[in-house]
Amino acid sequence: ICTHLSRFGQVRALAERFPQVFCTVGVHPHEAAGEGPATADILSELATHPKVVGLGETGLDYFYQHSPRAAQEASFQKHLEAARRTGLPVVVHTRDADADTARILAEACAAPGAPVRGVLHCFSSTPELAETALALGFYLSFSGIVTFKKADALRAIVARTPIDRLLVETDAPYLAPVPHRGRRNEPAFVRDTAGVVATQLGLSRDELAARSTENFFRLFD
């Protein structure tokens, strides 16, 4: 996942080293004010590389606000325009910014031209934002947060998420799931997150693995 456009060369080089590793191109909302002009033209051009399968990570973060809200919104909109031009999905980060995230996504999806698609990654927001995103055709991706003791509200959202719109992720090296909390997160730990998600949906872990993998390849096609 690319978070700094200035480091995209390193991200791309890493993806090029391994046949099964792919990447995105984009600017995290934390970096929206300091990463220069990440225009839709620049993003679209960089996204033509065969290893690039998505735009982002982009979005809004009003919890930390490392970049001004206006800069975050402008960057978010440029990524969505690039997603429209390229047909690639957008990876959306949103924290404490539900209303603006919903508004910007709805505006992007209503604009003329090719449809915008994507995923709200590491979802930990409200049921209202989940419903809006799903209604717009977006996917929800759940991380190790769903395994945390106080995450009942999030698990309830998982239970209401259509199985064909659900992904699981690590967000490594952050948010290691139970029973690994406090450790550096690793890709293998997604198994523990998937187990909790499967329980909420009444599925076996193997069935969830198969369905979520199908969803991944449908979105990042």
Coordinates of N, CA and C in Angstrom, one line a residue:
I1 N 0.9 -1.2 0.0 CA 0.0 0.0 0.0 C 0.9 1.2 0.0
C2 N 0.6 2.1 -0.9 CA 1.4 3.4 -1.0 C 0.7 4.4 -0.2
T3 N 1.5 5.1 0.7 CA 1.0 6.2 1.5 C 1.7 7.5 1.2
H4 N 2.9 7.5 0.6 CA 3.6 8.7 0.2 C 3.9 8.6 -1.3
L5 N 3.4 9.5 -2.1 CA 3.7 9.4 -3.5 C 5.2 9.5 -3.8
S6 N 5.9 10.2 -2.9 CA 7.4 10.3 -3.1 C 8.1 9.0 -2.9
R7 N 7.4 8.0 -2.3 CA 8.0 6.7 -2.1 C 7.5 5.7 -3.0
F8 N 6.7 6.1 -4.0 CA 6.1 5.1 -4.8 C 7.1 4.2 -5.6
G9 N 8.2 4.8 -5.9 CA 9.3 4.0 -6.6 C 9.7 2.8 -5.8
Q10 N 9.8 3.0 -4.4 CA 10.2 1.9 -3.6 C 9.1 0.9 -3.5
V11 N 7.9 1.4 -3.4 CA 6.7 0.4 -3.3 C 6.7 -0.4 -4.6
R12 N 6.8 0.3 -5.7 CA 6.7 -0.4 -7.0 C 7.8 -1.4 -7.1
A13 N 9.0 -1.0 -6.7 CA 10.2 -1.9 -6.8 C 10.0 -3.2 -6.0
L14 N 9.4 -3.0 -4.8 CA 9.2 -4.2 -4.0 C 8.2 -5.1 -4.7
A15 N 7.1 -4.6 -5.2 CA 6.1 -5.4 -5.9 C 6.7 -6.1 -7.1
E16 N 7.7 -5.4 -7.8 CA 8.3 -6.0 -9.0 C 9.2 -7.2 -8.6
R17 N 9.6 -7.3 -7.4 CA 10.5 -8.4 -7.0 C 9.8 -9.7 -6.8
F18 N 8.5 -9.7 -6.6 CA 7.8 -10.9 -6.2 C 6.5 -11.1 -7.1
P19 N 6.4 -12.2 -7.8 CA 5.3 -12.4 -8.7 C 3.9 -12.2 -8.1
Q20 N 3.7 -12.6 -6.8 CA 2.4 -12.6 -6.2 C 2.2 -11.3 -5.4
V21 N 3.1 -10.3 -5.5 CA 2.9 -9.1 -4.7 C 2.5 -7.9 -5.7
F22 N 1.5 -7.2 -5.4 CA 1.0 -6.1 -6.2 C 1.0 -4.9 -5.3
C23 N 0.6 -3.7 -5.8 CA 0.7 -2.5 -5.0 C -0.4 -1.5 -5.5
T24 N -0.5 -0.4 -4.7 CA -1.3 0.7 -5.0 C -0.4 1.9 -5.2
V25 N -1.0 3.0 -5.7 CA -0.3 4.3 -5.8 C -1.3 5.4 -5.2
G26 N -0.7 6.1 -4.3 CA -1.5 7.2 -3.7 C -0.9 7.9 -2.5
V27 N -1.7 8.7 -1.9 CA -1.2 9.6 -0.8 C -2.2 9.4 0.4
H28 N -1.7 8.9 1.6 CA -2.5 8.8 2.8 C -3.0 10.2 3.2
P29 N -4.1 10.3 3.8 CA -4.6 11.6 4.2 C -3.7 12.3 5.2
H30 N -2.9 11.5 6.0 CA -2.0 12.2 6.9 C -0.9 13.0 6.1
E31 N -0.7 12.6 4.9 CA 0.4 13.2 4.1 C -0.1 14.1 3.0
A32 N -1.4 14.4 3.0 CA -2.1 15.2 1.9 C -1.5 16.5 1.8
A33 N -1.0 17.2 2.8 CA -0.5 18.5 2.7 C 1.0 18.6 2.4
G34 N 1.7 17.5 2.5 CA 3.1 17.6 2.4 C 3.7 16.8 1.2
E35 N 2.8 16.1 0.4 CA 3.3 15.2 -0.6 C 3.3 15.8 -2.0
G36 N 3.1 17.1 -2.1 CA 3.1 17.8 -3.4 C 1.8 17.5 -4.2
P37 N 1.8 17.9 -5.5 CA 0.6 17.9 -6.3 C 0.3 16.5 -6.8
A38 N -0.4 15.7 -6.0 CA -0.8 14.4 -6.4 C -2.1 14.5 -7.3
T39 N -1.9 15.0 -8.5 CA -3.1 15.3 -9.3 C -3.6 14.0 -9.9
A40 N -4.8 14.1 -10.4 CA -5.5 12.9 -11.0 C -4.6 12.5 -12.2
D41 N -4.0 13.4 -12.9 CA -3.2 13.1 -14.1 C -2.0 12.3 -13.7
I42 N -1.3 12.7 -12.6 CA -0.1 12.0 -12.1 C -0.5 10.6 -11.6
L43 N -1.5 10.6 -10.8 CA -2.0 9.3 -10.3 C -2.4 8.3 -11.4
S44 N -3.1 8.8 -12.3 CA -3.5 7.9 -13.4 C -2.4 7.4 -14.3
E45 N -1.4 8.3 -14.5 CA -0.2 7.9 -15.2 C 0.6 6.8 -14.5
L46 N 0.8 7.0 -13.2 CA 1.6 6.0 -12.4 C 0.8 4.7 -12.3
A47 N -0.5 4.8 -12.3 CA -1.3 3.6 -12.2 C -1.3 2.7 -13.4
T48 N -0.7 3.2 -14.5 CA -0.6 2.3 -15.7 C 0.4 1.2 -15.6
H49 N 1.2 1.2 -14.5 CA 2.2 0.2 -14.3 C 1.4 -1.1 -14.1
P50 N 1.8 -2.3 -14.6 CA 1.1 -3.5 -14.5 C 1.0 -4.1 -13.1
K51 N 1.9 -3.6 -12.2 CA 1.8 -4.1 -10.8 C 0.9 -3.3 -10.0
V52 N 0.4 -2.2 -10.5 CA -0.6 -1.3 -9.7 C -2.0 -1.8 -9.9
V53 N -2.6 -2.2 -8.8 CA -4.0 -2.7 -8.8 C -5.0 -1.8 -8.1
G54 N -4.6 -0.7 -7.6 CA -5.5 0.2 -6.9 C -5.0 1.6 -6.7
L55 N -5.8 2.5 -6.3 CA -5.5 3.9 -6.0 C -5.6 4.1 -4.5
G56 N -4.6 4.8 -3.9 CA -4.7 5.0 -2.4 C -3.5 4.4 -1.7
E57 N -3.4 4.5 -0.5 CA -4.5 4.7 0.4 C -4.9 6.2 0.5
T58 N -6.1 6.5 0.4 CA -6.6 7.9 0.4 C -7.8 8.0 1.4
G59 N -8.3 9.2 1.6 CA -9.5 9.3 2.4 C -9.4 10.5 3.4
L60 N -10.0 10.4 4.5 CA -10.0 11.4 5.5 C -9.7 10.9 6.9
D61 N -8.9 11.6 7.6 CA -8.6 11.3 9.0 C -8.7 12.5 9.9
Y62 N -9.9 12.7 10.6 CA -10.1 13.8 11.4 C -9.7 13.6 12.9
F63 N -9.2 12.3 13.2 CA -8.8 12.0 14.5 C -7.4 12.6 14.8
Y64 N -6.5 12.4 13.9 CA -5.1 13.0 14.1 C -5.0 14.4 13.4
Q65 N -5.6 14.5 12.2 CA -5.5 15.7 11.4 C -4.1 16.2 11.2
H66 N -3.2 15.3 10.7 CA -1.9 15.6 10.4 C -1.8 16.5 9.2
S67 N -2.9 16.5 8.4 CA -3.0 17.5 7.3 C -4.3 18.2 7.5
P68 N -4.4 19.4 7.0 CA -5.7 20.2 7.1 C -6.8 19.4 6.4
R69 N -8.0 19.6 6.9 CA -9.2 18.9 6.3 C -9.3 19.2 4.8
A70 N -9.1 20.5 4.5 CA -9.3 20.9 3.1 C -8.3 20.2 2.2
A71 N -7.1 20.0 2.7 CA -6.1 19.3 1.9 C -6.4 17.8 1.7
Q72 N -6.9 17.3 2.8 CA -7.3 15.9 2.7 C -8.5 15.7 1.7
E73 N -9.4 16.5 1.8 CA -10.6 16.4 0.9 C -10.2 16.6 -0.6
A74 N -9.3 17.6 -0.8 CA -8.8 17.8 -2.2 C -8.1 16.5 -2.7
S75 N -7.2 16.0 -1.9 CA -6.5 14.8 -2.3 C -7.4 13.6 -2.5
F76 N -8.4 13.4 -1.6 CA -9.3 12.3 -1.8 C -10.0 12.4 -3.1
Q77 N -10.5 13.6 -3.4 CA -11.2 13.8 -4.7 C -10.4 13.5 -5.9
K78 N -9.1 13.9 -5.8 CA -8.2 13.6 -7.0 C -8.0 12.1 -7.1
H79 N -7.9 11.4 -6.0 CA -7.8 9.9 -6.1 C -9.1 9.3 -6.7
L80 N -10.2 9.8 -6.3 CA -11.5 9.3 -6.9 C -11.6 9.6 -8.4
E81 N -11.1 10.7 -8.8 CA -11.1 11.0 -10.2 C -10.2 10.1 -11.0
A82 N -9.0 9.8 -10.4 CA -8.1 8.9 -11.0 C -8.7 7.5 -11.1
A83 N -9.4 7.1 -10.1 CA -10.1 5.8 -10.1 C -11.1 5.7 -11.2
R84 N -11.8 6.8 -11.4 CA -12.8 6.9 -12.5 C -12.1 6.7 -13.9
R85 N -11.0 7.4 -14.0 CA -10.3 7.4 -15.3 C -9.7 6.0 -15.6
T86 N -9.1 5.4 -14.6 CA -8.4 4.1 -14.8 C -9.2 2.9 -14.6
G87 N -10.4 3.0 -13.9 CA -11.2 1.8 -13.6 C -10.6 1.0 -12.5
L88 N -9.6 1.5 -11.8 CA -9.0 0.8 -10.7 C -9.8 1.1 -9.4
P89 N -9.9 0.2 -8.5 CA -10.6 0.5 -7.2 C -9.7 1.4 -6.3
V90 N -10.4 2.1 -5.4 CA -9.8 3.1 -4.5 C -9.8 2.5 -3.1
V91 N -8.7 2.6 -2.4 CA -8.6 2.1 -1.0 C -8.8 3.3 -0.1
V92 N -9.9 3.2 0.7 CA -10.3 4.4 1.5 C -10.0 4.2 2.9
H93 N -9.3 5.2 3.5 CA -9.1 5.3 5.0 C -10.0 6.3 5.5
T94 N -10.8 6.0 6.5 CA -11.6 7.0 7.1 C -11.7 6.9 8.6
R95 N -11.4 8.0 9.3 CA -11.5 7.9 10.8 C -12.1 9.2 11.3
D96 N -13.1 9.1 12.1 CA -13.8 10.3 12.7 C -14.2 11.3 11.6
A97 N -14.6 10.8 10.4 CA -14.9 11.7 9.3 C -16.1 11.1 8.5
D98 N -17.0 10.4 9.2 CA -18.0 9.6 8.5 C -18.8 10.5 7.5
A99 N -19.3 11.6 8.0 CA -20.2 12.4 7.2 C -19.6 12.9 5.9
D100 N -18.3 13.4 6.1 CA -17.6 13.9 4.9 C -17.2 12.8 3.9
T101 N -16.8 11.7 4.5 CA -16.5 10.5 3.7 C -17.7 10.1 2.9
A102 N -18.9 10.0 3.5 CA -20.1 9.5 2.8 C -20.4 10.5 1.7
R103 N -20.3 11.8 2.0 CA -20.7 12.8 1.1 C -19.8 12.8 -0.2
I104 N -18.5 12.7 0.1 CA -17.5 12.7 -1.0 C -17.7 11.4 -1.9
L105 N -17.9 10.3 -1.3 CA -18.1 9.1 -2.0 C -19.4 9.1 -2.8
A106 N -20.4 9.7 -2.2 CA -21.7 9.8 -2.9 C -21.6 10.7 -4.1
E107 N -20.9 11.8 -4.0 CA -20.7 12.8 -5.1 C -19.9 12.1 -6.2
A108 N -18.9 11.4 -5.8 CA -18.0 10.7 -6.8 C -18.8 9.7 -7.6
C109 N -19.6 8.9 -6.9 CA -20.4 7.9 -7.6 C -21.5 8.4 -8.4
A110 N -22.0 9.6 -8.1 CA -23.1 10.2 -8.9 C -22.6 11.0 -10.1
A111 N -21.3 11.3 -10.1 CA -20.7 12.1 -11.2 C -20.8 11.3 -12.5
P112 N -20.9 12.0 -13.6 CA -21.0 11.4 -14.9 C -19.7 10.6 -15.3
G113 N -19.8 9.6 -16.1 CA -18.6 8.9 -16.5 C -18.6 7.5 -15.9
A114 N -17.5 6.9 -15.9 CA -17.3 5.5 -15.5 C -17.6 5.4 -13.9
P115 N -18.1 4.4 -13.4 CA -18.4 4.3 -12.0 C -17.1 4.2 -11.2
V116 N -17.2 4.7 -10.0 CA -16.1 4.6 -9.0 C -16.4 3.4 -8.1
R117 N -15.4 2.6 -7.8 CA -15.5 1.4 -6.9 C -14.3 1.4 -6.0
G118 N -14.5 0.6 -4.9 CA -13.4 0.5 -4.0 C -13.8 -0.2 -2.7
V119 N -12.9 0.1 -1.7 CA -13.1 -0.6 -0.4 C -12.8 0.4 0.7
L120 N -13.6 0.4 1.8 CA -13.3 1.1 3.0 C -12.5 0.1 3.8
H121 N -11.2 0.4 3.9 CA -10.3 -0.6 4.5 C -10.2 -0.4 6.0
C122 N -9.9 -1.5 6.7 CA -9.8 -1.5 8.1 C -11.0 -0.8 8.8
F123 N -12.2 -1.3 8.4 CA -13.4 -0.6 8.7 C -13.7 -0.6 10.2
S124 N -13.9 0.5 10.8 CA -14.2 0.6 12.2 C -15.1 1.8 12.5
S125 N -15.9 2.2 11.5 CA -16.8 3.3 11.6 C -18.2 2.9 12.0
T126 N -19.2 3.8 11.7 CA -20.6 3.6 12.1 C -21.4 2.7 11.2
P127 N -22.5 2.1 11.7 CA -23.4 1.4 10.8 C -23.9 2.2 9.6
E128 N -24.1 3.5 9.9 CA -24.6 4.4 8.9 C -23.6 4.5 7.7
L129 N -22.3 4.7 8.0 CA -21.3 4.7 6.9 C -21.2 3.4 6.2
A130 N -21.3 2.3 6.9 CA -21.3 1.0 6.3 C -22.4 0.9 5.3
E131 N -23.6 1.3 5.7 CA -24.8 1.2 4.8 C -24.6 2.0 3.6
T132 N -24.1 3.3 3.8 CA -23.9 4.2 2.7 C -22.9 3.6 1.7
A133 N -21.8 3.1 2.2 CA -20.7 2.5 1.3 C -21.2 1.3 0.6
L134 N -22.0 0.4 1.2 CA -22.5 -0.7 0.6 C -23.5 -0.4 -0.5
A135 N -24.3 0.7 -0.2 CA -25.3 1.1 -1.2 C -24.7 1.7 -2.4
L136 N -23.5 2.2 -2.3 CA -22.7 2.8 -3.4 C -21.9 1.8 -4.1
G137 N -22.0 0.5 -3.7 CA -21.2 -0.6 -4.3 C -19.9 -0.8 -3.8
F138 N -19.5 -0.2 -2.7 CA -18.2 -0.4 -2.1 C -18.1 -1.7 -1.3
Y139 N -16.9 -2.1 -1.0 CA -16.7 -3.2 -0.1 C -16.3 -2.7 1.3
L140 N -16.4 -3.6 2.3 CA -15.9 -3.3 3.6 C -14.9 -4.3 4.0
S141 N -13.7 -3.9 4.5 CA -12.7 -4.8 4.8 C -12.4 -4.7 6.3
F142 N -12.4 -5.8 7.0 CA -12.3 -5.8 8.5 C -10.9 -6.4 8.9
S143 N -10.4 -5.7 9.9 CA -9.0 -6.0 10.4 C -9.1 -6.7 11.8
G144 N -8.0 -6.8 12.4 CA -7.9 -7.4 13.8 C -8.7 -6.7 14.8
I145 N -9.2 -5.5 14.5 CA -10.1 -4.8 15.5 C -11.3 -5.6 15.9
V146 N -11.8 -6.4 14.9 CA -13.0 -7.2 15.2 C -12.8 -8.2 16.3
T147 N -11.6 -8.6 16.6 CA -11.3 -9.6 17.6 C -11.2 -9.0 19.0
F148 N -11.2 -7.6 19.1 CA -10.9 -7.0 20.4 C -12.2 -7.1 21.3
K149 N -11.9 -7.1 22.5 CA -13.0 -7.4 23.5 C -14.1 -6.4 23.4
K150 N -13.8 -5.1 23.2 CA -14.8 -4.1 23.2 C -15.4 -3.7 21.8
A151 N -15.2 -4.6 20.9 CA -15.6 -4.4 19.5 C -17.0 -5.0 19.1
D152 N -17.9 -5.1 20.1 CA -19.2 -5.7 19.8 C -19.9 -4.9 18.7
A153 N -19.9 -3.6 18.7 CA -20.6 -2.8 17.7 C -20.1 -3.1 16.3
L154 N -18.7 -3.3 16.2 CA -18.1 -3.6 14.9 C -18.5 -5.0 14.5
R155 N -18.5 -5.9 15.4 CA -18.9 -7.3 15.1 C -20.4 -7.3 14.6
A156 N -21.2 -6.5 15.1 CA -22.6 -6.4 14.7 C -22.7 -5.9 13.2
I157 N -21.8 -5.0 12.9 CA -21.7 -4.6 11.5 C -21.3 -5.7 10.6
V158 N -20.3 -6.5 11.0 CA -19.8 -7.6 10.2 C -21.0 -8.6 10.0
A159 N -21.8 -8.8 11.0 CA -22.9 -9.8 10.8 C -23.9 -9.3 9.8
R160 N -24.0 -8.0 9.5 CA -25.0 -7.5 8.6 C -24.3 -7.2 7.2
T161 N -23.1 -7.5 7.1 CA -22.4 -7.2 5.8 C -22.6 -8.3 4.8
P162 N -23.1 -8.0 3.6 CA -23.3 -9.1 2.6 C -22.0 -9.9 2.3
I163 N -22.1 -11.2 2.3 CA -20.8 -12.0 2.1 C -20.1 -11.6 0.8
D164 N -20.8 -11.1 -0.2 CA -20.1 -10.8 -1.4 C -19.5 -9.4 -1.5
R165 N -19.5 -8.7 -0.3 CA -18.9 -7.4 -0.2 C -18.0 -7.3 0.9
L166 N -17.4 -8.4 1.4 CA -16.6 -8.4 2.6 C -15.2 -8.9 2.3
L167 N -14.3 -8.2 2.9 CA -12.9 -8.6 2.8 C -12.3 -8.7 4.3
V168 N -11.2 -9.4 4.4 CA -10.5 -9.4 5.7 C -9.0 -9.0 5.4
E169 N -8.4 -8.4 6.4 CA -7.0 -7.8 6.1 C -6.3 -7.8 7.5
T170 N -5.0 -7.5 7.4 CA -4.2 -7.4 8.6 C -4.0 -6.0 9.0
D171 N -3.8 -5.0 8.0 CA -3.3 -3.7 8.3 C -1.9 -3.8 9.0
A172 N -1.2 -4.9 8.7 CA 0.2 -5.1 9.2 C 1.1 -3.9 8.9
P173 N 1.9 -3.5 9.8 CA 2.3 -4.1 11.1 C 1.4 -3.7 12.3
Y174 N 0.3 -3.1 12.0 CA -0.6 -2.6 13.1 C -1.7 -3.6 13.4
L175 N -2.4 -3.3 14.6 CA -3.7 -4.0 14.9 C -3.6 -5.5 14.9
A176 N -2.6 -6.1 15.5 CA -2.6 -7.5 15.6 C -3.8 -8.0 16.3
P177 N -4.5 -9.1 15.8 CA -5.7 -9.6 16.4 C -5.4 -10.4 17.7
V178 N -6.4 -10.6 18.5 CA -6.3 -11.5 19.6 C -6.1 -12.9 19.0
P179 N -5.1 -13.7 19.4 CA -4.4 -13.6 20.7 C -3.0 -13.0 20.5
H180 N -2.8 -12.2 19.5 CA -1.4 -11.6 19.3 C -1.3 -10.1 19.6
R181 N -2.3 -9.6 20.3 CA -2.3 -8.1 20.6 C -1.0 -7.7 21.3
G182 N -0.4 -6.6 20.9 CA 0.8 -6.1 21.4 C 2.1 -6.6 20.6
R183 N 1.9 -7.5 19.7 CA 3.0 -7.9 18.8 C 2.9 -7.2 17.5
R184 N 4.0 -7.2 16.7 CA 3.9 -6.7 15.4 C 3.0 -7.6 14.6
N185 N 2.0 -7.0 13.9 CA 1.1 -7.8 13.1 C 1.8 -8.5 11.9
E186 N 1.4 -9.6 11.5 CA 1.9 -10.4 10.4 C 0.8 -10.9 9.5
P187 N 1.1 -11.0 8.2 CA 0.0 -11.5 7.3 C -0.6 -12.8 7.8
A188 N 0.1 -13.7 8.4 CA -0.5 -15.0 8.8 C -1.6 -14.8 9.9
F189 N -1.5 -13.7 10.6 CA -2.5 -13.5 11.7 C -3.9 -13.2 11.1
V190 N -4.0 -13.0 9.8 CA -5.3 -12.8 9.2 C -6.2 -14.0 9.5
R191 N -5.6 -15.1 9.7 CA -6.4 -16.3 10.1 C -7.3 -16.1 11.3
D192 N -6.7 -15.4 12.3 CA -7.5 -15.2 13.5 C -8.6 -14.2 13.3
T193 N -8.3 -13.2 12.5 CA -9.4 -12.2 12.2 C -10.5 -12.9 11.4
A194 N -10.1 -13.7 10.5 CA -11.1 -14.4 9.7 C -12.0 -15.4 10.5
G195 N -11.4 -16.0 11.5 CA -12.1 -16.9 12.4 C -13.3 -16.1 13.1
V196 N -13.0 -14.9 13.6 CA -14.1 -14.1 14.2 C -15.1 -13.7 13.2
V197 N -14.7 -13.2 12.1 CA -15.6 -12.8 11.0 C -16.5 -14.0 10.6
A198 N -15.9 -15.1 10.4 CA -16.7 -16.3 10.0 C -17.8 -16.6 11.1
T199 N -17.4 -16.5 12.3 CA -18.4 -16.8 13.4 C -19.6 -15.9 13.3
Q200 N -19.3 -14.6 13.1 CA -20.4 -13.6 13.0 C -21.3 -13.9 11.8
L201 N -20.8 -14.5 10.8 CA -21.6 -14.7 9.6 C -22.1 -16.1 9.5
G202 N -21.8 -16.9 10.5 CA -22.3 -18.3 10.6 C -21.7 -19.2 9.5
L203 N -20.4 -18.9 9.2 CA -19.7 -19.7 8.2 C -18.5 -20.4 8.8
S204 N -18.0 -21.4 8.1 CA -16.8 -22.0 8.5 C -15.7 -21.1 8.1
R205 N -14.5 -21.2 8.7 CA -13.4 -20.4 8.3 C -13.0 -20.7 6.9
D206 N -13.0 -21.9 6.5 CA -12.7 -22.3 5.1 C -13.6 -21.6 4.1
E207 N -14.9 -21.6 4.4 CA -15.9 -21.0 3.5 C -15.6 -19.5 3.4
L208 N -15.4 -18.9 4.6 CA -15.1 -17.4 4.5 C -13.8 -17.2 3.7
A209 N -12.8 -18.0 3.9 CA -11.6 -17.8 3.1 C -11.9 -17.8 1.6
A210 N -12.6 -18.8 1.2 CA -12.9 -18.9 -0.2 C -13.7 -17.7 -0.7
R211 N -14.8 -17.3 0.0 CA -15.6 -16.2 -0.4 C -14.9 -14.9 -0.4
S212 N -14.1 -14.6 0.6 CA -13.4 -13.4 0.7 C -12.3 -13.3 -0.3
T213 N -11.7 -14.4 -0.7 CA -10.7 -14.4 -1.7 C -11.4 -14.1 -3.1
E214 N -12.5 -14.7 -3.3 CA -13.3 -14.4 -4.5 C -13.6 -12.9 -4.6
N215 N -14.0 -12.4 -3.5 CA -14.3 -10.9 -3.4 C -13.1 -10.1 -3.8
F216 N -11.9 -10.5 -3.2 CA -10.7 -9.7 -3.5 C -10.4 -9.7 -5.0
F217 N -10.5 -10.8 -5.6 CA -10.1 -10.9 -7.1 C -11.2 -10.2 -7.9
R218 N -12.4 -10.1 -7.4 CA -13.5 -9.4 -8.2 C -13.2 -7.9 -8.1
L219 N -12.8 -7.4 -6.9 CA -12.5 -6.0 -6.8 C -11.2 -5.6 -7.4
F220 N -10.2 -6.3 -7.1 CA -8.8 -6.0 -7.6 C -8.6 -6.9 -8.8
D221 N -9.4 -6.6 -9.9 CA -9.4 -7.6 -11.0 C -8.3 -7.2 -12.1

